[in-house]
Coordinates of C-alpha atoms and ligand atoms in Angstrom, one line a residue:
M1 CA 124.9 86.0 90.7
A2 CA 128.7 86.8 90.7
G3 CA 128.1 88.6 87.4
R4 CA 126.3 85.7 85.7
N5 CA 122.9 85.7 84.1
V6 CA 121.2 82.9 86.1
A7 CA 118.2 82.7 83.7
H8 CA 120.2 80.5 81.3
I9 CA 122.2 78.2 83.4
R10 CA 121.4 74.5 83.2
G11 CA 122.5 71.0 84.4
R12 CA 125.5 70.8 86.7
D13 CA 125.8 74.6 86.8
L14 CA 122.2 74.9 87.9
K15 CA 122.7 72.4 90.7
A16 CA 125.8 74.3 91.9
Y17 CA 123.8 77.5 91.7
R18 CA 121.0 76.1 93.8
K19 CA 123.5 75.2 96.5
D20 CA 124.9 78.7 96.5
A21 CA 121.6 80.6 96.3
Q22 CA 118.5 79.8 98.5
M23 CA 115.1 81.3 99.1
V24 CA 112.9 82.0 102.0
F25 CA 109.3 82.6 100.9
Q26 CA 106.8 85.0 102.2
D27 CA 104.2 82.5 103.4
P28 CA 105.6 80.1 106.1
F29 CA 102.2 78.3 106.0
G30 CA 102.5 77.4 102.4
S31 CA 106.2 76.9 101.9
L32 CA 106.4 73.8 104.1
N33 CA 104.9 70.4 103.2
P34 CA 102.1 69.6 105.7
T35 CA 102.7 65.8 105.3
R36 CA 106.4 66.0 106.2
T37 CA 108.0 66.3 109.6
I38 CA 110.5 69.1 110.2
E39 CA 113.3 66.5 110.2
Q40 CA 112.2 65.3 106.7
H41 CA 112.2 68.9 105.5
L42 CA 115.8 69.4 106.6
A43 CA 117.1 65.9 105.8
F44 CA 116.4 66.1 102.1
P45 CA 118.6 69.1 101.2
V46 CA 121.4 67.9 103.6
R47 CA 121.5 64.5 101.9
K48 CA 121.2 65.9 98.4
Y49 CA 123.6 68.7 98.5
R50 CA 126.1 67.8 101.3
R51 CA 126.3 64.1 100.6
E52 CA 126.7 63.3 104.3
G53 CA 126.4 59.8 105.9
Q54 CA 123.2 59.0 107.8
G55 CA 124.8 59.6 111.2
R56 CA 126.1 63.0 110.3
V57 CA 122.7 64.0 108.7
G58 CA 121.1 63.8 112.1
D59 CA 123.8 65.9 113.7
L60 CA 123.5 68.5 111.0
I61 CA 119.7 68.7 111.5
D62 CA 120.2 69.3 115.2
E63 CA 122.8 72.0 114.5
L64 CA 120.5 73.7 112.0
L65 CA 117.6 73.7 114.4
A66 CA 119.7 75.0 117.2
K67 CA 121.1 77.7 115.0
V68 CA 117.7 79.1 114.2
G69 CA 116.6 78.8 117.8
L70 CA 114.2 75.9 117.6
T71 CA 115.0 74.0 120.7
P72 CA 114.7 71.4 122.2
V73 CA 115.8 70.1 118.8
A74 CA 114.7 66.5 119.4
E75 CA 111.1 67.6 120.0
T76 CA 111.1 70.0 117.0
R77 CA 112.4 67.3 114.6
R78 CA 109.4 65.1 115.2
K79 CA 106.8 67.8 114.7
Y80 CA 104.7 68.6 111.6
P81 CA 104.4 72.2 110.3
H82 CA 100.8 72.5 111.7
E83 CA 102.2 72.0 115.2
L84 CA 104.4 75.1 114.9
S85 CA 103.6 78.9 115.1
G86 CA 104.1 81.1 112.0
G87 CA 107.4 82.4 113.4
Q88 CA 108.7 78.9 114.2
R89 CA 107.7 77.8 110.6
Q90 CA 109.7 80.7 109.2
R91 CA 112.6 79.6 111.3
V92 CA 112.3 76.1 109.8
A93 CA 112.3 77.7 106.3
I94 CA 115.5 79.6 107.2
A95 CA 117.1 76.4 108.5
R96 CA 116.1 74.6 105.3
A97 CA 117.8 77.4 103.3
L98 CA 120.9 77.1 105.5
A99 CA 121.0 73.3 105.1
V100 CA 123.0 73.5 101.9
N101 CA 125.5 76.1 103.1
P102 CA 124.4 78.9 100.8
K103 CA 126.3 82.1 100.0
F104 CA 123.2 84.0 99.2
I105 CA 119.6 84.0 100.4
V106 CA 116.7 85.8 98.8
A107 CA 114.2 86.5 101.6
D108 CA 110.9 87.7 100.0
E109 CA 108.8 89.5 102.5
P110 CA 109.8 86.9 105.2
I111 CA 108.1 88.7 108.1
S112 CA 105.0 90.2 106.5
M113 CA 102.7 87.3 107.4
L114 CA 103.9 87.0 110.9
D115 CA 102.6 88.6 114.1
V116 CA 104.3 92.0 114.8
S117 CA 105.5 90.6 118.1
I118 CA 107.7 87.9 116.4
R119 CA 108.9 89.9 113.4
A120 CA 111.8 91.4 115.3
G121 CA 113.1 87.9 116.3
I122 CA 113.2 86.8 112.6
L123 CA 115.0 89.9 111.5
K124 CA 117.5 89.6 114.4
L125 CA 118.1 85.9 113.4
M126 CA 118.8 86.9 109.8
N127 CA 121.2 89.6 110.9
E128 CA 123.1 87.2 113.1
L129 CA 123.3 84.6 110.3
R130 CA 124.6 87.3 108.0
E131 CA 127.4 88.2 110.3
E132 CA 128.2 84.7 111.6
M133 CA 128.0 82.7 108.4
N134 CA 128.9 85.5 105.9
I135 CA 125.7 85.0 104.0
A136 CA 124.5 87.8 101.7
F137 CA 120.7 88.4 102.0
L138 CA 118.6 90.0 99.4
Y139 CA 115.7 91.2 101.5
I140 CA 112.5 92.2 99.6
T141 CA 110.0 94.3 101.5
H142 CA 107.5 97.1 101.3
D143 CA 108.7 98.2 104.8
L144 CA 111.5 100.7 104.7
A145 CA 111.9 100.6 108.5
S146 CA 112.8 96.9 108.5
A147 CA 114.9 97.3 105.3
R148 CA 117.0 99.8 107.2
Y149 CA 117.4 97.4 110.1
I150 CA 118.7 94.5 108.0
G151 CA 120.2 96.1 104.9
N152 CA 123.7 97.6 104.3
R153 CA 122.3 99.0 101.1
I154 CA 118.7 99.8 100.0
M155 CA 117.4 99.8 96.5
V156 CA 114.0 101.4 95.9
L157 CA 112.1 100.0 92.8
Y158 CA 109.1 101.4 91.1
G159 CA 107.4 99.9 88.0
G160 CA 110.3 97.4 87.7
K161 CA 112.9 100.2 87.6
V162 CA 115.5 101.3 90.1
M163 CA 114.5 104.7 91.4
E164 CA 117.2 105.1 94.0
T165 CA 120.0 103.2 95.7
A166 CA 122.3 104.1 98.5
P167 CA 123.8 102.8 101.8
S168 CA 120.9 102.3 104.1
A169 CA 121.6 105.1 106.6
E170 CA 122.4 107.6 103.8
L171 CA 119.1 106.8 101.9
I172 CA 117.0 107.1 105.0
R173 CA 118.7 110.4 106.1
H174 CA 118.9 112.0 102.7
P175 CA 116.4 110.5 100.3
A176 CA 116.9 112.1 96.9
H177 CA 114.0 110.6 94.9
P178 CA 110.4 111.9 95.3
Y179 CA 109.1 108.3 95.5
T180 CA 111.5 107.4 98.4
R181 CA 110.5 110.6 100.2
L182 CA 106.8 109.7 99.9
L183 CA 107.6 106.1 101.1
L184 CA 109.4 107.6 104.1
A185 CA 106.6 110.1 104.7
A186 CA 104.3 107.1 105.1
T187 CA 106.6 105.2 107.4
P188 CA 105.9 105.7 111.1
G189 CA 108.9 106.5 113.3
T190 CA 111.0 108.2 110.6
R191 CA 111.8 111.9 110.9
H192 CA 110.4 112.3 107.3
Q193 CA 107.0 111.1 108.4
G194 CA 104.3 113.6 107.5
P195 CA 101.2 114.4 105.4
L196 CA 101.2 112.9 101.9
P197 CA 100.5 115.2 98.9
E198 CA 97.3 114.8 96.9
T199 CA 98.6 112.8 93.9
S200 CA 97.2 110.1 91.7
N201 CA 97.1 106.6 93.0
R202 CA 97.3 105.1 89.5
P203 CA 99.9 102.4 89.4
P204 CA 102.2 102.3 86.4
N205 CA 101.0 100.3 83.4
L206 CA 103.9 97.8 82.8
L207 CA 102.6 96.8 79.4
E208 CA 102.7 100.2 77.7
D209 CA 105.7 101.6 76.0
R210 CA 107.0 104.1 78.5
V211 CA 108.8 107.2 77.3
G212 CA 109.3 109.4 80.4
C213 CA 109.7 108.7 84.1
P214 CA 107.7 105.7 85.4
F215 CA 106.7 107.7 88.5
A216 CA 105.5 110.8 86.5
D217 CA 101.7 110.1 87.1
R218 CA 102.1 110.2 90.8
C219 CA 105.0 112.6 91.3
P220 CA 104.3 116.0 93.0
L221 CA 107.4 117.4 91.3
M222 CA 106.6 116.2 87.7
S223 CA 107.6 118.7 85.0
E224 CA 107.6 118.6 81.2
V225 CA 111.0 116.9 80.9
C226 CA 109.8 114.1 83.1
R227 CA 107.1 113.1 80.5
A228 CA 109.6 113.4 77.7
Q229 CA 112.7 111.6 78.9
Q230 CA 113.3 108.7 81.2
P231 CA 115.8 109.9 83.8
P232 CA 119.1 108.0 84.0
L233 CA 120.3 106.6 87.3
A234 CA 122.9 109.2 88.3
E235 CA 125.1 109.7 91.3
V236 CA 123.8 112.4 93.6
A237 CA 126.4 111.8 96.4
P238 CA 129.2 109.3 96.8
G239 CA 127.6 105.8 96.4
H240 CA 124.1 107.3 96.3
Y241 CA 122.2 107.1 92.9
A242 CA 118.8 108.4 91.9
A243 CA 116.8 108.2 88.7
C244 CA 115.2 111.6 88.7
H245 CA 115.3 114.9 86.7
H246 CA 114.8 116.9 89.9
P247 CA 116.5 115.0 92.8
G248 CA 116.2 116.5 96.2
Ligands
SF4_301 S1 111.9 112.5 87.0 FE1 110.3 113.9 87.4 S2 108.4 112.7 87.6 FE2 110.2 111.3 87.8 S3 110.5 111.3 90.0 FE3 111.8 112.9 89.2 S4 110.6 114.8 89.4 FE4 109.2 113.0 89.6

Protein backbone atom coordinates (compact mmCIF):
# COMPACT_ATOMS: atom_id res chain seq x y z
CA MET A 1 0.00 0.00 0.00
CA ALA A 2 1.34 3.44 -0.98
CA GLY A 3 4.32 1.66 -2.49
CA ARG A 4 5.11 -0.42 0.62
CA ASN A 5 5.39 -4.17 0.86
CA VAL A 6 2.86 -4.83 3.64
CA ALA A 7 3.97 -8.45 4.14
CA HIS A 8 6.82 -7.33 6.39
CA ILE A 9 5.39 -4.49 8.47
CA ARG A 10 5.13 -5.05 12.23
CA GLY A 11 4.29 -3.31 15.49
CA ARG A 12 3.14 0.31 15.37
CA ASP A 13 3.34 0.36 11.57
CA LEU A 14 1.08 -2.68 11.38
CA LYS A 15 -1.48 -1.02 13.65
CA ALA A 16 -1.45 2.09 11.47
CA TYR A 17 -1.80 -0.07 8.38
CA ARG A 18 -4.83 -1.86 9.85
CA LYS A 19 -6.46 1.50 10.36
CA ASP A 20 -5.81 2.52 6.77
CA ALA A 21 -6.71 -0.77 5.12
CA GLN A 22 -9.83 -2.76 5.92
CA MET A 23 -11.51 -5.84 4.52
CA VAL A 24 -15.05 -6.94 3.69
CA PHE A 25 -15.23 -10.70 3.40
CA GLN A 26 -17.24 -12.84 1.02
CA ASP A 27 -19.37 -14.60 3.60
CA PRO A 28 -21.50 -12.23 5.69
CA PHE A 29 -22.78 -15.26 7.64
CA GLY A 30 -19.29 -16.21 8.81
CA SER A 31 -17.61 -12.83 9.17
CA LEU A 32 -19.74 -11.63 12.10
CA ASN A 33 -19.59 -13.12 15.60
CA PRO A 34 -22.97 -14.77 16.35
CA THR A 35 -22.60 -14.10 20.10
CA ARG A 36 -22.10 -10.32 19.73
CA THR A 37 -24.67 -7.63 19.02
CA ILE A 38 -24.24 -5.29 16.09
CA GLU A 39 -23.36 -2.54 18.56
CA GLN A 40 -20.53 -4.65 19.98
CA HIS A 41 -19.21 -5.36 16.49
CA LEU A 42 -18.91 -1.65 15.80
CA ALA A 43 -17.91 -0.44 19.27
CA PHE A 44 -14.68 -2.46 19.32
CA PRO A 45 -12.96 -0.88 16.28
CA VAL A 46 -14.25 2.60 17.17
CA ARG A 47 -12.78 2.38 20.70
CA LYS A 48 -9.53 0.74 19.65
CA TYR A 49 -8.67 2.87 16.66
CA ARG A 50 -10.44 6.18 17.22
CA ARG A 51 -9.91 6.43 20.96
CA GLU A 52 -13.25 8.16 21.50
CA GLY A 53 -15.02 8.69 24.84
CA GLN A 54 -17.98 6.45 25.68
CA GLY A 55 -20.60 9.05 24.72
CA ARG A 56 -19.05 9.69 21.33
CA VAL A 57 -18.74 5.93 20.62
CA GLY A 58 -22.53 5.63 20.68
CA ASP A 59 -22.95 8.56 18.30
CA LEU A 60 -20.39 7.14 15.90
CA ILE A 61 -22.12 3.75 15.87
CA ASP A 62 -25.40 5.48 15.01
CA GLU A 63 -23.68 7.44 12.23
CA LEU A 64 -22.10 4.29 10.81
CA LEU A 65 -25.38 2.38 10.79
CA ALA A 66 -27.20 5.29 9.17
CA LYS A 67 -24.45 5.61 6.55
CA VAL A 68 -24.89 1.99 5.46
CA GLY A 69 -28.68 2.25 5.49
CA LEU A 70 -29.42 0.13 8.59
CA THR A 71 -32.20 2.17 10.14
CA PRO A 72 -33.80 2.55 12.62
CA VAL A 73 -30.36 2.51 14.18
CA ALA A 74 -31.48 1.98 17.79
CA GLU A 75 -33.20 -1.25 16.78
CA THR A 76 -30.28 -2.46 14.65
CA ARG A 77 -27.76 -1.84 17.44
CA ARG A 78 -29.48 -4.33 19.75
CA LYS A 79 -29.76 -7.12 17.19
CA TYR A 80 -27.59 -10.21 16.78
CA PRO A 81 -26.35 -11.25 13.32
CA HIS A 82 -28.89 -14.10 13.03
CA GLU A 83 -31.69 -11.51 13.21
CA LEU A 84 -30.48 -9.82 10.01
CA SER A 85 -30.70 -10.81 6.35
CA GLY A 86 -27.56 -11.56 4.30
CA GLY A 87 -27.64 -8.10 2.74
CA GLN A 88 -28.04 -6.42 6.14
CA ARG A 89 -25.13 -8.43 7.54
CA GLN A 90 -22.94 -7.35 4.65
CA ARG A 91 -23.92 -3.76 5.43
CA VAL A 92 -22.79 -4.33 9.04
CA ALA A 93 -19.49 -5.72 7.71
CA ILE A 94 -19.07 -2.57 5.60
CA ALA A 95 -19.94 -0.36 8.61
CA ARG A 96 -17.33 -2.24 10.67
CA ALA A 97 -14.73 -1.59 7.95
CA LEU A 98 -15.69 2.10 7.91
CA ALA A 99 -15.48 2.35 11.71
CA VAL A 100 -11.74 3.08 11.62
CA ASN A 101 -11.91 5.69 8.82
CA PRO A 102 -9.96 3.62 6.30
CA LYS A 103 -8.36 4.87 3.10
CA PHE A 104 -8.62 1.53 1.36
CA ILE A 105 -11.04 -1.42 1.55
CA VAL A 106 -10.50 -4.85 0.01
CA ALA A 107 -13.93 -6.25 -0.83
CA ASP A 108 -13.55 -9.94 -1.65
CA GLU A 109 -16.59 -11.17 -3.61
CA PRO A 110 -18.84 -9.14 -1.27
CA ILE A 111 -22.06 -9.87 -3.17
CA SER A 112 -21.56 -13.42 -4.39
CA MET A 113 -23.37 -15.00 -1.43
CA LEU A 114 -26.29 -12.58 -1.49
CA ASP A 115 -29.64 -12.82 -3.26
CA VAL A 116 -29.54 -11.29 -6.71
CA SER A 117 -32.24 -8.84 -5.63
CA ILE A 118 -30.03 -7.21 -2.98
CA ARG A 119 -26.68 -7.28 -4.78
CA ALA A 120 -27.31 -4.01 -6.60
CA GLY A 121 -27.99 -2.26 -3.27
CA ILE A 122 -24.60 -3.29 -1.84
CA LEU A 123 -22.76 -2.22 -5.01
CA LYS A 124 -24.57 1.10 -4.98
CA LEU A 125 -23.62 1.61 -1.34
CA MET A 126 -19.95 0.88 -2.08
CA ASN A 127 -20.00 3.32 -4.99
CA GLU A 128 -21.52 6.05 -2.80
CA LEU A 129 -18.97 5.49 -0.04
CA ARG A 130 -16.17 5.62 -2.57
CA GLU A 131 -17.31 9.00 -3.79
CA GLU A 132 -18.42 10.53 -0.47
CA MET A 133 -15.57 9.31 1.72
CA ASN A 134 -12.84 9.11 -0.90
CA ILE A 135 -12.14 5.47 -0.08
CA ALA A 136 -10.34 3.28 -2.61
CA PHE A 137 -11.95 -0.14 -3.07
CA LEU A 138 -10.16 -3.20 -4.37
CA TYR A 139 -13.14 -5.23 -5.53
CA ILE A 140 -12.37 -8.91 -6.20
CA THR A 141 -14.90 -10.77 -8.33
CA HIS A 142 -15.53 -13.37 -11.02
CA ASP A 143 -18.29 -11.18 -12.40
CA LEU A 144 -17.09 -8.72 -15.04
CA ALA A 145 -20.47 -7.00 -15.24
CA SER A 146 -20.34 -5.94 -11.57
CA ALA A 147 -16.62 -5.09 -11.86
CA ARG A 148 -17.50 -2.67 -14.61
CA TYR A 149 -20.21 -1.10 -12.45
CA ILE A 150 -17.93 -0.42 -9.50
CA GLY A 151 -14.43 -0.16 -10.94
CA ASN A 152 -12.52 2.69 -12.50
CA ARG A 153 -9.96 0.21 -13.64
CA ILE A 154 -10.18 -3.57 -14.13
CA MET A 155 -7.30 -6.01 -13.81
CA VAL A 156 -7.87 -9.53 -15.17
CA LEU A 157 -5.80 -12.26 -13.49
CA TYR A 158 -5.19 -15.84 -14.55
CA GLY A 159 -2.96 -18.32 -12.75
CA GLY A 160 -1.80 -15.55 -10.40
CA LYS A 161 -0.58 -13.37 -13.29
CA VAL A 162 -1.97 -10.15 -14.71
CA MET A 163 -3.40 -10.89 -18.16
CA GLU A 164 -4.84 -7.50 -18.94
CA THR A 165 -5.53 -4.18 -17.26
CA ALA A 166 -7.25 -1.04 -18.53
CA PRO A 167 -9.82 1.60 -17.55
CA SER A 168 -13.10 -0.32 -17.09
CA ALA A 169 -14.99 1.04 -20.10
CA GLU A 170 -11.97 0.55 -22.39
CA LEU A 171 -11.43 -3.04 -21.24
CA ILE A 172 -15.09 -3.98 -21.73
CA ARG A 173 -15.30 -2.26 -25.12
CA HIS A 174 -11.95 -3.36 -26.53
CA PRO A 175 -10.72 -6.48 -24.73
CA ALA A 176 -7.26 -7.32 -26.07
CA HIS A 177 -6.50 -10.59 -24.29
CA PRO A 178 -8.10 -13.90 -25.38
CA TYR A 179 -8.94 -14.74 -21.76
CA THR A 180 -10.78 -11.45 -21.23
CA ARG A 181 -12.65 -12.01 -24.49
CA LEU A 182 -13.73 -15.47 -23.33
CA LEU A 183 -14.85 -14.07 -19.97
CA LEU A 184 -16.92 -11.45 -21.76
CA ALA A 185 -18.35 -14.02 -24.16
CA ALA A 186 -19.64 -15.86 -21.08
CA THR A 187 -21.07 -12.69 -19.48
CA PRO A 188 -24.77 -12.13 -20.18
CA GLY A 189 -25.69 -8.64 -21.33
CA THR A 190 -22.38 -7.68 -22.94
CA ARG A 191 -22.10 -7.13 -26.67
CA HIS A 192 -19.30 -9.72 -26.72
CA GLN A 193 -21.58 -12.47 -25.42
CA GLY A 194 -21.52 -15.45 -27.72
CA PRO A 195 -20.61 -19.11 -28.17
CA LEU A 196 -17.45 -20.27 -26.43
CA PRO A 197 -14.82 -22.13 -28.46
CA GLU A 198 -14.05 -25.76 -27.70
CA THR A 199 -10.90 -25.49 -25.59
CA SER A 200 -9.48 -27.42 -22.67
CA ASN A 201 -10.93 -26.74 -19.23
CA ARG A 202 -7.68 -27.66 -17.55
CA PRO A 203 -6.80 -25.05 -14.92
CA PRO A 204 -3.15 -23.95 -14.69
CA ASN A 205 -0.87 -25.95 -12.42
CA LEU A 206 0.53 -23.29 -10.12
CA LEU A 207 3.20 -25.61 -8.76
CA GLU A 208 4.97 -26.42 -12.02
CA ASP A 209 7.74 -24.24 -13.43
CA ARG A 210 6.02 -22.38 -16.20
CA VAL A 211 7.91 -21.37 -19.31
CA GLY A 212 5.32 -19.96 -21.69
CA CYS A 213 1.98 -18.24 -21.35
CA PRO A 214 -0.08 -19.44 -18.36
CA PHE A 215 -3.22 -19.42 -20.51
CA ALA A 216 -1.71 -21.49 -23.35
CA ASP A 217 -3.56 -24.74 -22.52
CA ARG A 218 -6.93 -23.08 -22.90
CA CYS A 219 -6.28 -20.43 -25.50
CA PRO A 220 -7.86 -20.70 -28.96
CA LEU A 221 -5.08 -18.50 -30.41
CA MET A 222 -2.15 -20.41 -28.94
CA SER A 223 0.92 -20.64 -31.22
CA GLU A 224 4.45 -21.99 -30.86
CA VAL A 225 5.85 -18.79 -29.35
CA CYS A 226 3.17 -18.92 -26.62
CA ARG A 227 4.59 -22.23 -25.34
CA ALA A 228 8.16 -20.99 -25.49
CA GLN A 229 7.99 -17.50 -23.95
CA GLN A 230 5.89 -15.89 -21.27
CA PRO A 231 4.41 -12.75 -22.84
CA PRO A 232 5.30 -9.48 -21.08
CA LEU A 233 2.60 -7.06 -20.00
CA ALA A 234 2.76 -4.54 -22.86
CA GLU A 235 0.80 -1.39 -23.65
CA VAL A 236 -1.67 -2.02 -26.50
CA ALA A 237 -3.45 1.37 -26.24
CA PRO A 238 -2.91 4.37 -23.91
CA GLY A 239 -3.32 3.03 -20.36
CA HIS A 240 -4.34 -0.41 -21.65
CA TYR A 241 -1.94 -3.33 -21.09
CA ALA A 242 -2.15 -6.99 -22.11
CA ALA A 243 0.17 -9.95 -21.60
CA CYS A 244 -0.27 -11.75 -24.90
CA HIS A 245 1.82 -12.52 -27.98
CA HIS A 246 -1.25 -12.06 -30.18
CA PRO A 247 -3.40 -9.33 -28.61
CA GLY A 248 -6.67 -8.51 -30.38
S1 LIG B 1 0.20 -15.46 -25.41
FE1 LIG B 1 -0.62 -16.98 -26.80
S2 LIG B 1 -1.54 -18.54 -25.48
FE2 LIG B 1 -1.24 -16.72 -24.24
S3 LIG B 1 -3.15 -15.64 -24.37
FE3 LIG B 1 -1.87 -14.81 -25.97
S4 LIG B 1 -2.34 -16.00 -27.81
FE4 LIG B 1 -3.15 -17.12 -26.05
